[in-house]
PDB file of C-alpha atoms in Angstrom:
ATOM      1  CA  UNK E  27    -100.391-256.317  75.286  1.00 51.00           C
ATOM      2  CA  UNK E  28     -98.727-256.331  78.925  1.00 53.00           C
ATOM      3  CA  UNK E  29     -97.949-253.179  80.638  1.00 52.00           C
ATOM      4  CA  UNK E  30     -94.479-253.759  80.724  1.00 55.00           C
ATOM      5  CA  UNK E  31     -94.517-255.181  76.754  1.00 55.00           C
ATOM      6  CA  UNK E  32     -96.098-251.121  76.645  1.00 47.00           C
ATOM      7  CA  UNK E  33     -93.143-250.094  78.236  1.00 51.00           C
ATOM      8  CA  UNK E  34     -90.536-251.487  76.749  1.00 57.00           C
ATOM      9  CA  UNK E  35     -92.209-250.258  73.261  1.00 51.00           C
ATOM     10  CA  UNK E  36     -91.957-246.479  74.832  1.00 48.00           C
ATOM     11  CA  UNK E  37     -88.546-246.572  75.724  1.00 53.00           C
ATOM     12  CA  UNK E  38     -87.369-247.900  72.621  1.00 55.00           C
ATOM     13  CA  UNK E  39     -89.231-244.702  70.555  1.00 53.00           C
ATOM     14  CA  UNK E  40     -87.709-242.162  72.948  1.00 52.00           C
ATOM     15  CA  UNK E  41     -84.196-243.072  72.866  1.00 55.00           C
ATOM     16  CA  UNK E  42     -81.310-240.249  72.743  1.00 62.00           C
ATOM     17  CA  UNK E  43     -77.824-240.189  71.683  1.00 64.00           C
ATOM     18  CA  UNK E  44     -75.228-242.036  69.132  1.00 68.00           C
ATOM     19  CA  UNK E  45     -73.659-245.220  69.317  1.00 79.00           C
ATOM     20  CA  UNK E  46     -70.071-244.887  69.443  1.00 79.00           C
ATOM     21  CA  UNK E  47     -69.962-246.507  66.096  1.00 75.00           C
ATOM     22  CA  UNK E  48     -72.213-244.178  64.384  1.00 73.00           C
ATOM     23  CA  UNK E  49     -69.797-241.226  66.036  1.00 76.00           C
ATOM     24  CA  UNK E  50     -67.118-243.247  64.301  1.00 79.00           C
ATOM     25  CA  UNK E  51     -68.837-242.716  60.971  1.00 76.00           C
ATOM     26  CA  UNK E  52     -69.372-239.002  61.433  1.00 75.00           C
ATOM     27  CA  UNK E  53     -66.239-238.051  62.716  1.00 80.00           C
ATOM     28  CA  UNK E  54     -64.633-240.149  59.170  1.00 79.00           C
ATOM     29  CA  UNK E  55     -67.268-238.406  57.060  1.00 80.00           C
ATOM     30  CA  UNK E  56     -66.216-234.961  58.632  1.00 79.00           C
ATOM     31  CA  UNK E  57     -62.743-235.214  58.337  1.00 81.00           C
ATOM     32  CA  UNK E  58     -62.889-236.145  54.503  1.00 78.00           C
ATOM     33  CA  UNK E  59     -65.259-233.179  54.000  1.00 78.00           C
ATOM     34  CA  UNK E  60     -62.698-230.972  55.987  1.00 79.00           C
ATOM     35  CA  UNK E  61     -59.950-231.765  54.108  1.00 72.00           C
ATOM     36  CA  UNK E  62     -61.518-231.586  50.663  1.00 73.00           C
ATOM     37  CA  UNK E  63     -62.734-228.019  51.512  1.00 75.00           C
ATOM     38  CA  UNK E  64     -59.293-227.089  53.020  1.00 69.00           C
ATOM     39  CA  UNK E  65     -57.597-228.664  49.537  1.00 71.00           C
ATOM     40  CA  UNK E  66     -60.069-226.333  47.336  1.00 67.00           C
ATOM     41  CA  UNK E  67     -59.029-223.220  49.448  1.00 66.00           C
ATOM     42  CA  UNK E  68     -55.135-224.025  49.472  1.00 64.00           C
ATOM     43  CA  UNK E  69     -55.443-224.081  45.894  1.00 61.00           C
ATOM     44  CA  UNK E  70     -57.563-221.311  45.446  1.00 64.00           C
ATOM     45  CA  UNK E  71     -55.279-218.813  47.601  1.00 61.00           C
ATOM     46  CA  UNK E  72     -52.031-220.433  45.847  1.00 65.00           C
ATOM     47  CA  UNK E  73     -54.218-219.328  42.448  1.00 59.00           C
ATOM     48  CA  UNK E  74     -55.360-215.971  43.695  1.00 61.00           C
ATOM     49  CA  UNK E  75     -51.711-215.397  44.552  1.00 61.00           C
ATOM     50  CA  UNK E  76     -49.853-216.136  41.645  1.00 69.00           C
ATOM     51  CA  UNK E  77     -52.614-214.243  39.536  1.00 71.00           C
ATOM     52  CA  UNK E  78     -51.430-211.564  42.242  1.00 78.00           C
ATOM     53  CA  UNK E  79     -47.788-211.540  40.904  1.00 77.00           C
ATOM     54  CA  UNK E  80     -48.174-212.397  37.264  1.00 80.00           C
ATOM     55  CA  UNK E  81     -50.010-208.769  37.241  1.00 84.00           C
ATOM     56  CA  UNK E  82     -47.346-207.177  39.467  1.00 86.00           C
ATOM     57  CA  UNK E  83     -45.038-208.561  36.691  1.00 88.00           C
ATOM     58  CA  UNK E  84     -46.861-207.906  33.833  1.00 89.00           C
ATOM     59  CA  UNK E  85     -47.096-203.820  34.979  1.00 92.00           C
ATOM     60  CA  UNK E  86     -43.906-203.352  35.048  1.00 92.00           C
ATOM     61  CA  UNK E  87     -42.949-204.858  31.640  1.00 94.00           C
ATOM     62  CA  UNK E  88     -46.058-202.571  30.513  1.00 94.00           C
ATOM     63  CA  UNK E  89     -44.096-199.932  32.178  1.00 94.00           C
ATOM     64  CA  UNK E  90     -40.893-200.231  31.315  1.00 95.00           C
ATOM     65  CA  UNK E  91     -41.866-201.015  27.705  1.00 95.00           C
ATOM     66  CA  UNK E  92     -44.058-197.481  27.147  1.00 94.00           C
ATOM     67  CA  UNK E  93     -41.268-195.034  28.948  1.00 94.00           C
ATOM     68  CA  UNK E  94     -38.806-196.554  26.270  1.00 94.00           C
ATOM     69  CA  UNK E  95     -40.797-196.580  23.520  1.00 94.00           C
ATOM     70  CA  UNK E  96     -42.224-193.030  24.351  1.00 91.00           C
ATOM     71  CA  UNK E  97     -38.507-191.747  24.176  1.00 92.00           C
ATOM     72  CA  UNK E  98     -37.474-193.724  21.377  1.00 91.00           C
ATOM     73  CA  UNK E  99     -40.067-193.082  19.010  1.00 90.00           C
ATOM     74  CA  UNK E 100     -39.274-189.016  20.045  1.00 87.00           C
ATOM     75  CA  UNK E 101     -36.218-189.102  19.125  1.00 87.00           C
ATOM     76  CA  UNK E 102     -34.146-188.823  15.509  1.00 85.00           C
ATOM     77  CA  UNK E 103     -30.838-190.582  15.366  1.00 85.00           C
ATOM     78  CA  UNK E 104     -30.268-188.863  12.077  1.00 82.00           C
ATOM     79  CA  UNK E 105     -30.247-185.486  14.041  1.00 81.00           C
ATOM     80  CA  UNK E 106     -28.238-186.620  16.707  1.00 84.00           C
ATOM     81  CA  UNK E 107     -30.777-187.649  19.126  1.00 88.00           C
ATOM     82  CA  UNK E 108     -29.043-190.687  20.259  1.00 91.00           C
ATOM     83  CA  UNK E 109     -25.484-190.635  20.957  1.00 90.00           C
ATOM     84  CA  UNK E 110     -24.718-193.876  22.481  1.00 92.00           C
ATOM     85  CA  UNK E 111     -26.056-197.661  21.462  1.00 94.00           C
ATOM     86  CA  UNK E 112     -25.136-200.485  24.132  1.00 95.00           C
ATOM     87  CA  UNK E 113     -27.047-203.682  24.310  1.00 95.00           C
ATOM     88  CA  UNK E 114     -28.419-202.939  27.891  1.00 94.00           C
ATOM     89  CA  UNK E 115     -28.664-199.099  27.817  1.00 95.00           C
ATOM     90  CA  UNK E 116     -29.135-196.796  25.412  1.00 95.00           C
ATOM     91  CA  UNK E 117     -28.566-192.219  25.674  1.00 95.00           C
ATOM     92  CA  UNK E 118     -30.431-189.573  24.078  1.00 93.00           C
ATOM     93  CA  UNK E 119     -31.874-186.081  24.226  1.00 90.00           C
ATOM     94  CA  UNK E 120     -35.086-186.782  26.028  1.00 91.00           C
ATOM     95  CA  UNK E 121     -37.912-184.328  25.121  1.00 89.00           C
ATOM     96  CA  UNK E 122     -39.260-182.480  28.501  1.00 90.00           C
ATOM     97  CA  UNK E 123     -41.012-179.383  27.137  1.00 92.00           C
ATOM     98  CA  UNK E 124     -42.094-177.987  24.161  1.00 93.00           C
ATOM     99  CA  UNK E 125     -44.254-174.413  23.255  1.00 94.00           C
ATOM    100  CA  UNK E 126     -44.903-171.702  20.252  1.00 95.00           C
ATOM    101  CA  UNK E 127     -42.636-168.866  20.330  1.00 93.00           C
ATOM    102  CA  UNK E 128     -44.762-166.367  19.856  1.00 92.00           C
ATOM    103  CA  UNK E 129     -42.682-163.162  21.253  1.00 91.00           C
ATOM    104  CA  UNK E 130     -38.369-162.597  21.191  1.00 90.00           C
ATOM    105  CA  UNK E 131     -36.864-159.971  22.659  1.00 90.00           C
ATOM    106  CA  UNK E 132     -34.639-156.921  20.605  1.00 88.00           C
ATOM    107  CA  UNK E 133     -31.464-159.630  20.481  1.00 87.00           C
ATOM    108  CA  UNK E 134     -33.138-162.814  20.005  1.00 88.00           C
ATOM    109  CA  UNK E 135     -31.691-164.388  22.465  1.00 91.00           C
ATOM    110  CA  UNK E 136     -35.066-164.892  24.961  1.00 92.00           C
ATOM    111  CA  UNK E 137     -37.990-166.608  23.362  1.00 94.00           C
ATOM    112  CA  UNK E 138     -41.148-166.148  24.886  1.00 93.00           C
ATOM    113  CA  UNK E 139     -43.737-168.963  24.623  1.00 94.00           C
ATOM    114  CA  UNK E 140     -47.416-169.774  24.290  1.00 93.00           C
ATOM    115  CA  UNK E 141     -49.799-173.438  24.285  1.00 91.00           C
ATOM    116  CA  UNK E 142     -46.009-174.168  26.757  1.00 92.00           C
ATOM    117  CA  UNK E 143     -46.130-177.510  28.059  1.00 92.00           C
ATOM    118  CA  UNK E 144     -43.841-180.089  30.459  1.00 91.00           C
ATOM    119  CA  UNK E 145     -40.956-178.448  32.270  1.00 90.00           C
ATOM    120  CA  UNK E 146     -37.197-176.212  31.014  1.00 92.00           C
ATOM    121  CA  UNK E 147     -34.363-176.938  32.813  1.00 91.00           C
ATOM    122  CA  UNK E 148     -31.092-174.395  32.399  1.00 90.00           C
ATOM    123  CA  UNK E 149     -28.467-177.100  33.504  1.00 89.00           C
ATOM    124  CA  UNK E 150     -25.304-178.312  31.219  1.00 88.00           C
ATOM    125  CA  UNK E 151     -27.335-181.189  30.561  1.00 90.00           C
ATOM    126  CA  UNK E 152     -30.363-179.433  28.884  1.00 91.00           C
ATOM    127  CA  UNK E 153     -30.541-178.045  25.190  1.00 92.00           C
ATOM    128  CA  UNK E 154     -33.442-176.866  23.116  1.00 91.00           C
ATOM    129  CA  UNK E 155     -34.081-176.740  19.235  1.00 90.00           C
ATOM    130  CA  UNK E 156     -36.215-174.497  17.280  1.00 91.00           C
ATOM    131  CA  UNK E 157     -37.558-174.770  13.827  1.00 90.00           C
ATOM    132  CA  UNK E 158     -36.678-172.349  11.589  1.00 87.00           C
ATOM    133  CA  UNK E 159     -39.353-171.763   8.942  1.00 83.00           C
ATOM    134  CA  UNK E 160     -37.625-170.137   6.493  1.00 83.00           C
ATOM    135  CA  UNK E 161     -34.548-172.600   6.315  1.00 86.00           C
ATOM    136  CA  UNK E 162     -36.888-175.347   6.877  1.00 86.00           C
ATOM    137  CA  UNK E 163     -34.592-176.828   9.271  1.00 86.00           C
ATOM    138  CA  UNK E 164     -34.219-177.203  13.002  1.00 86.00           C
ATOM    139  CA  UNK E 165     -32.033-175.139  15.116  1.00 87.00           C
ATOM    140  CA  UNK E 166     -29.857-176.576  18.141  1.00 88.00           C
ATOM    141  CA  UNK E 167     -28.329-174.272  21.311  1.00 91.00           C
ATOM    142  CA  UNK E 168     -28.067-174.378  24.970  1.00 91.00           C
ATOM    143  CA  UNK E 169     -30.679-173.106  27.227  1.00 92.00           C
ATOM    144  CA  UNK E 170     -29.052-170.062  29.353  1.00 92.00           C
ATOM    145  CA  UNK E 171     -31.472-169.182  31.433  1.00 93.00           C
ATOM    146  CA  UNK E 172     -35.667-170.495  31.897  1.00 93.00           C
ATOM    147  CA  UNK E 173     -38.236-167.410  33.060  1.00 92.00           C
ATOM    148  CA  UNK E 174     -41.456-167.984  34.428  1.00 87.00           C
ATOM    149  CA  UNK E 175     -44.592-166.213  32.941  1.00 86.00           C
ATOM    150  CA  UNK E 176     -44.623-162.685  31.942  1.00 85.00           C
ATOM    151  CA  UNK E 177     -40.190-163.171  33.076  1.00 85.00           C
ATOM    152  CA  UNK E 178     -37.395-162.039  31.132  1.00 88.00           C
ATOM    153  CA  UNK E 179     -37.586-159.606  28.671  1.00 90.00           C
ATOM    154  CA  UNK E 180     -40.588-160.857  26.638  1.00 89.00           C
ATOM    155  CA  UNK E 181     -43.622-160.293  29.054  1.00 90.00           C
ATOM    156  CA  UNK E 182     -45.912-160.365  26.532  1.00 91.00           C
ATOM    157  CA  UNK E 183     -46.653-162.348  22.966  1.00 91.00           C
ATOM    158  CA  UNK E 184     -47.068-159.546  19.964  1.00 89.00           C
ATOM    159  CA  UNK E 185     -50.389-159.953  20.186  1.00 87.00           C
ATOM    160  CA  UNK E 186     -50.869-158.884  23.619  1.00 85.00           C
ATOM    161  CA  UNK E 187     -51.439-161.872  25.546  1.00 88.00           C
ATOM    162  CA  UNK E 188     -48.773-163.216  28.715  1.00 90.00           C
ATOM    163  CA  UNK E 189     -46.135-165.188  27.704  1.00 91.00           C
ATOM    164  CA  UNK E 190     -46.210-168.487  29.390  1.00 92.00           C
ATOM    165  CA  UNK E 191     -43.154-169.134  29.778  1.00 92.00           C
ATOM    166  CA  UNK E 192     -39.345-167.485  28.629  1.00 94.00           C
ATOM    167  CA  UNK E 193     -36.545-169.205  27.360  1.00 94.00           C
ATOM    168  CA  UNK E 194     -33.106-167.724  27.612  1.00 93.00           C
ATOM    169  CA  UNK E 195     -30.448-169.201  24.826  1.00 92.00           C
ATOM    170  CA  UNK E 196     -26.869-169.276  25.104  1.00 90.00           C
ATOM    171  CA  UNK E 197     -27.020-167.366  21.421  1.00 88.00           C
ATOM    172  CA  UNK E 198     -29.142-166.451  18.869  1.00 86.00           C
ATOM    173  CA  UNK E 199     -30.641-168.658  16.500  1.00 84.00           C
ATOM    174  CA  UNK E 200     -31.058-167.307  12.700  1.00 85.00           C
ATOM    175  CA  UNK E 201     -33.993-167.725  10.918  1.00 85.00           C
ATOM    176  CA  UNK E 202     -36.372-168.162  13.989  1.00 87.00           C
ATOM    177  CA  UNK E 203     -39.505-165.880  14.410  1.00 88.00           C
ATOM    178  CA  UNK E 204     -43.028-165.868  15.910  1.00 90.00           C
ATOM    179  CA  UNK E 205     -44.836-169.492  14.843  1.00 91.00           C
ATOM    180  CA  UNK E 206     -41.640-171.384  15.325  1.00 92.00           C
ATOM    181  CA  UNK E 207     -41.925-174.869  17.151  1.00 93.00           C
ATOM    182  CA  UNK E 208     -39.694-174.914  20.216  1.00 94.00           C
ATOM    183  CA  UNK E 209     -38.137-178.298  22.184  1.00 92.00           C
ATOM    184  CA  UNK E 210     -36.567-178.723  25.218  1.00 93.00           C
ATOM    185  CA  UNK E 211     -34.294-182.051  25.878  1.00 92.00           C
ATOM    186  CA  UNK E 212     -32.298-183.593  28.220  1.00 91.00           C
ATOM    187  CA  UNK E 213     -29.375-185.769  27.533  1.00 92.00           C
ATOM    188  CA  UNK E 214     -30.666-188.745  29.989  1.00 94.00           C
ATOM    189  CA  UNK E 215     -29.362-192.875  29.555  1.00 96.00           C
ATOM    190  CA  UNK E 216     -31.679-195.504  30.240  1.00 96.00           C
ATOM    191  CA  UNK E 217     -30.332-198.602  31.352  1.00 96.00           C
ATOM    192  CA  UNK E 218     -30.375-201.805  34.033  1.00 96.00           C
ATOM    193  CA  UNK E 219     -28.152-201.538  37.213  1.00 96.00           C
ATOM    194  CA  UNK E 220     -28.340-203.141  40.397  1.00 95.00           C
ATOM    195  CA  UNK E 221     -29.637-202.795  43.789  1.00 93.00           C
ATOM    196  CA  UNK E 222     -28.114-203.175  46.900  1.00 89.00           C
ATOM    197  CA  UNK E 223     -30.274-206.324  47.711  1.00 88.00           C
ATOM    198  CA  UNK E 224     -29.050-207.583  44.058  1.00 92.00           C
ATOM    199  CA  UNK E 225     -32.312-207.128  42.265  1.00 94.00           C
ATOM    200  CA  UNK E 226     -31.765-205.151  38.987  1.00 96.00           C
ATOM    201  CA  UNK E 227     -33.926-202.709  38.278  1.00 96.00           C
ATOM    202  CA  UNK E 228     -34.130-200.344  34.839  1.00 96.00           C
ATOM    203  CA  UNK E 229     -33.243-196.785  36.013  1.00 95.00           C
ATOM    204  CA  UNK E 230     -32.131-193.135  34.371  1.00 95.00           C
ATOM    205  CA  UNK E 231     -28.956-191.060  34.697  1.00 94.00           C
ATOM    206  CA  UNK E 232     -29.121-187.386  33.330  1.00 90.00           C
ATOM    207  CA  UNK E 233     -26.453-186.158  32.213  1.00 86.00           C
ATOM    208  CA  UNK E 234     -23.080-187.206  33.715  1.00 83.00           C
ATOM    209  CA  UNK E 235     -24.796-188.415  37.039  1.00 88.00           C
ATOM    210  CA  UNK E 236     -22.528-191.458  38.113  1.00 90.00           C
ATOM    211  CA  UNK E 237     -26.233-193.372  39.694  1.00 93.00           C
ATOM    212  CA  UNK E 238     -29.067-194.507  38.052  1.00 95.00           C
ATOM    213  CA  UNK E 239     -32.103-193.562  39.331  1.00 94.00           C
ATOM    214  CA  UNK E 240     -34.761-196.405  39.896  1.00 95.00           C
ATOM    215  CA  UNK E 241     -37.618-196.240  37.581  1.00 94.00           C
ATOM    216  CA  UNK E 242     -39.534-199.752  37.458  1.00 93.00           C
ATOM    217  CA  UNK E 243     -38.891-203.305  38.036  1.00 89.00           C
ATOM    218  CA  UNK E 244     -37.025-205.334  39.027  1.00 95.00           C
ATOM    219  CA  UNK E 245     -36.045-207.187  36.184  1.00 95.00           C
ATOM    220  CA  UNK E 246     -34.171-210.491  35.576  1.00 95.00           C
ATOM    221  CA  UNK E 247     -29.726-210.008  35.530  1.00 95.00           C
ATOM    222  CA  UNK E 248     -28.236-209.069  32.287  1.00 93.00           C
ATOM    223  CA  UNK E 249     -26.914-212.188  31.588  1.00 92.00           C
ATOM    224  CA  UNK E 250     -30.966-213.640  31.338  1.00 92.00           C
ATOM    225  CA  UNK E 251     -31.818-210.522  29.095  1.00 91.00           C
ATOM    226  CA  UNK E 252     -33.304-208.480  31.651  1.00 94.00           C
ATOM    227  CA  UNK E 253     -33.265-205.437  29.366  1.00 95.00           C
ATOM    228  CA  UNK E 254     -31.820-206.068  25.756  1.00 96.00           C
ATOM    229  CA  UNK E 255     -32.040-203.359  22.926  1.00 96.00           C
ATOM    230  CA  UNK E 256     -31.099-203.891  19.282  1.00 96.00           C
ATOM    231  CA  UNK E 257     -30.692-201.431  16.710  1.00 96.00           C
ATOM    232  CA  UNK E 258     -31.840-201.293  12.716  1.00 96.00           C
ATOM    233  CA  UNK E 259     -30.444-199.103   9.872  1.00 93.00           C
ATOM    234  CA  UNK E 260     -33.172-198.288   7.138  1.00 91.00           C
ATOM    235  CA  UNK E 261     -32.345-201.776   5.382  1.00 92.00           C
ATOM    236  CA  UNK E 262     -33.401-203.649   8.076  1.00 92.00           C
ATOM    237  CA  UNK E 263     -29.577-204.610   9.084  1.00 95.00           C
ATOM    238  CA  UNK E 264     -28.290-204.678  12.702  1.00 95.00           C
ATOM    239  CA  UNK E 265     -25.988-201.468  12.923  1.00 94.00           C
ATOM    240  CA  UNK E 266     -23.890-200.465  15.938  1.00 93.00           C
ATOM    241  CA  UNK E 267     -23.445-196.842  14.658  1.00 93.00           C
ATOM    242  CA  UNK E 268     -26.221-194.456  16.903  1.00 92.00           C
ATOM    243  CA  UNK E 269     -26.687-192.031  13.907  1.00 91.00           C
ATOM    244  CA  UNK E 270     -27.425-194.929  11.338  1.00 93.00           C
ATOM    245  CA  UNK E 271     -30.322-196.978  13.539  1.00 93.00           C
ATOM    246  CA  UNK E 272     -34.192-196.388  12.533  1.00 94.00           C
ATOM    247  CA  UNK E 273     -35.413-198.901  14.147  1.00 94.00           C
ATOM    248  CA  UNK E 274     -35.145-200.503  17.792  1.00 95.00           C
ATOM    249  CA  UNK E 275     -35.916-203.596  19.333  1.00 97.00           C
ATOM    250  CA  UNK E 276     -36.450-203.739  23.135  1.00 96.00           C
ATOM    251  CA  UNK E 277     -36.710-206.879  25.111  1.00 96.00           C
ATOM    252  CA  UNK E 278     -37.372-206.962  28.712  1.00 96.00           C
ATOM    253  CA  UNK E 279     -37.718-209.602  31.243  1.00 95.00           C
ATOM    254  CA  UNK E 280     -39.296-209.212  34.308  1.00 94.00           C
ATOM    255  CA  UNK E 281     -39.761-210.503  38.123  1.00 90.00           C
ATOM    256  CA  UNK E 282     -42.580-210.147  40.709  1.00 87.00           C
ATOM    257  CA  UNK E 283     -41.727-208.950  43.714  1.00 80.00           C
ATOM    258  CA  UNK E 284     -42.761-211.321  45.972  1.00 76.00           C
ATOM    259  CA  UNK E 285     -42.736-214.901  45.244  1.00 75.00           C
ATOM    260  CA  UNK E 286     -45.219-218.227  44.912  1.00 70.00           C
ATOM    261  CA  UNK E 287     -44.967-221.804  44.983  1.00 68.00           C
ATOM    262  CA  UNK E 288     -44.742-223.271  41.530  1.00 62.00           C
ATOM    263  CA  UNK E 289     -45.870-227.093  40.938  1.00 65.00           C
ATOM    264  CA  UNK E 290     -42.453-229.168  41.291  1.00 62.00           C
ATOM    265  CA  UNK E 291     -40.525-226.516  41.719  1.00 64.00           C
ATOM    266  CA  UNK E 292     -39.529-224.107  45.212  1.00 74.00           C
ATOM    267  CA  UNK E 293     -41.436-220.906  45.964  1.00 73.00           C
ATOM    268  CA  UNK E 294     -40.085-218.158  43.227  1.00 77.00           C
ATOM    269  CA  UNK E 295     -41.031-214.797  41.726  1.00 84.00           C
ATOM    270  CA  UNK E 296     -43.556-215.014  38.729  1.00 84.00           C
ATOM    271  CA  UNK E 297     -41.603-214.180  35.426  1.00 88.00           C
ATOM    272  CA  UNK E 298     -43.077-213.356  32.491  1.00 91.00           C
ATOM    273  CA  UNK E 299     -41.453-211.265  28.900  1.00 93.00           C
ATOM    274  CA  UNK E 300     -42.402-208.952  26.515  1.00 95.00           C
ATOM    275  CA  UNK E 301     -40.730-207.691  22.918  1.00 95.00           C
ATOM    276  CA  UNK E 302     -41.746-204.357  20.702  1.00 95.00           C
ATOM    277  CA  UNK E 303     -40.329-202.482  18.207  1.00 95.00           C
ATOM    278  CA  UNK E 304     -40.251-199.108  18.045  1.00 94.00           C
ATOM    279  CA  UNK E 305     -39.372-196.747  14.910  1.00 93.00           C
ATOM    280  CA  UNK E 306     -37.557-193.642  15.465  1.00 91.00           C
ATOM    281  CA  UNK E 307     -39.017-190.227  13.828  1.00 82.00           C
ATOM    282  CA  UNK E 308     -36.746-189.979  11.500  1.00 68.00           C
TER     283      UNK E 308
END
């Protein structure tokens, strides 16, 4: 072989770069790669965030659900518990403390408590009922005045130990003594009102208060049965009389907050619904 046949051979081995067809090729391979992998993580963080918001939406039906049920299933239409039945709200005596009177003083007009638990209020819009044990019945009357531990006139239970808390009542109740079961309620309405930014939201007024306060949501309008409560008498019947129902039906439908692009449709909140039934105590 000829030196420059030798060469020629070398120069062909040790050659460097790309032709500019093969970067043609690369640069179409990359690009199809890229845009694959940028396809899988669109999707993914369009997934990740509507997960995000069906579990913002699903909390606060969870929510709303167990703070109505919780005061529904307290409460005895029978005994006056509930005094008014609307379709979107509903207003009762809402239990917020409860205790063992185990002192009274000389009148019977302060009970002192033990195992005291929650909170007493002395407002207009706060009442309390005992059981009596020996009429086997329960006792209703306006809370006069609430005493911290070792207050009022009963510092001690009759066995010796610190009250833990006093209850003043507007008058004494007959037929209470040590043992009796003591409740403390709150007339409060739970209902769906509107923001200022036109969300509705489900929200408590105690009392006579004119505003709701905000409590969870928001919720879809009225009109798409963002909160809907139906009422039962003991036969099973629709009833729109508060001291007949037994038996309630709550429906709520709920928004996210924030919103999320939906196939075929424009970017909207999640919305998702949930329906229990609750049956009063009696």
């Amino acid at each position: 072989m000829s030196i420059s046949a030798v060469t020629r051979a070398i120069k062909d081995t040790g050659r460097e770069g790309f032709t500019i067809a093969e970067i043609m090729v690369y640069m179409a391979i990359s690009i199809v790669v890229i845009g694959a992998m940028y396809q899988v993580l669109m999707g993914q963080s369009r997934w990740y965030a509507k997960e995000r918001e069906l579990t913002d939406v699903r909390s606060t039906l969870r929510a709303a659900a167990e703070i109505l049920a919780v005061e529904v299933r307290m409460a005895s239409a029978s005994g006056g518990d509930i005094s008014v039945i609307k379709r979107d709200s509903v207003s009762l005596r809402s239990v917020q403390g409860s205790g063992t009177v185990c002192g009274m003083n000389a009148g019977g007009t302060q009970l002192g408590l033990m195992a005291a638990s929650g909170e007493f209020f002395s407002t207009a819009d706060d009442s309390v009922m005992i059981y009596s044990v020996a009429e086997d019945a329960w006792k209703l009357d306006s809370i006069a005045a609430v005493y911290a531990a070792g207050g009022g006139d009963v510092a001690t239970c009759d066995w010796g130990t610190a009250t833990e808390a006093v209850v003043g009542l507007g008058a004494a109740v007959s037929g209470v003594d040590v043992g009796s079961e003591l409740r403390a309620f709150r007339h409060v309405t739970y209902g769906i009102y509107q923001e200022t930014d036109g969300r509705w939201w489900m929200g408590r007024k105690v009392g006579a208060a004119a505003n709701y306060e905000r409590l969870v949501g928001p919720l879809l309008a009225p009109a798409d049965s963002g909160l809907a409560i139906y009422y039962y008498d003991d036969s099973g019947a629709a009833t729109a009389i508060a001291a007949d129902v037994k038996l309630v039906e709550i429906l709520l439908r709920a928004e996210s907050l924030g919103s999320v692009r939906h196939p075929g449709r424009d970017v909207s909140p999640q919305v998702d619904s949930l329906r229990t039934r609750v049956v009063l105590r009696g």
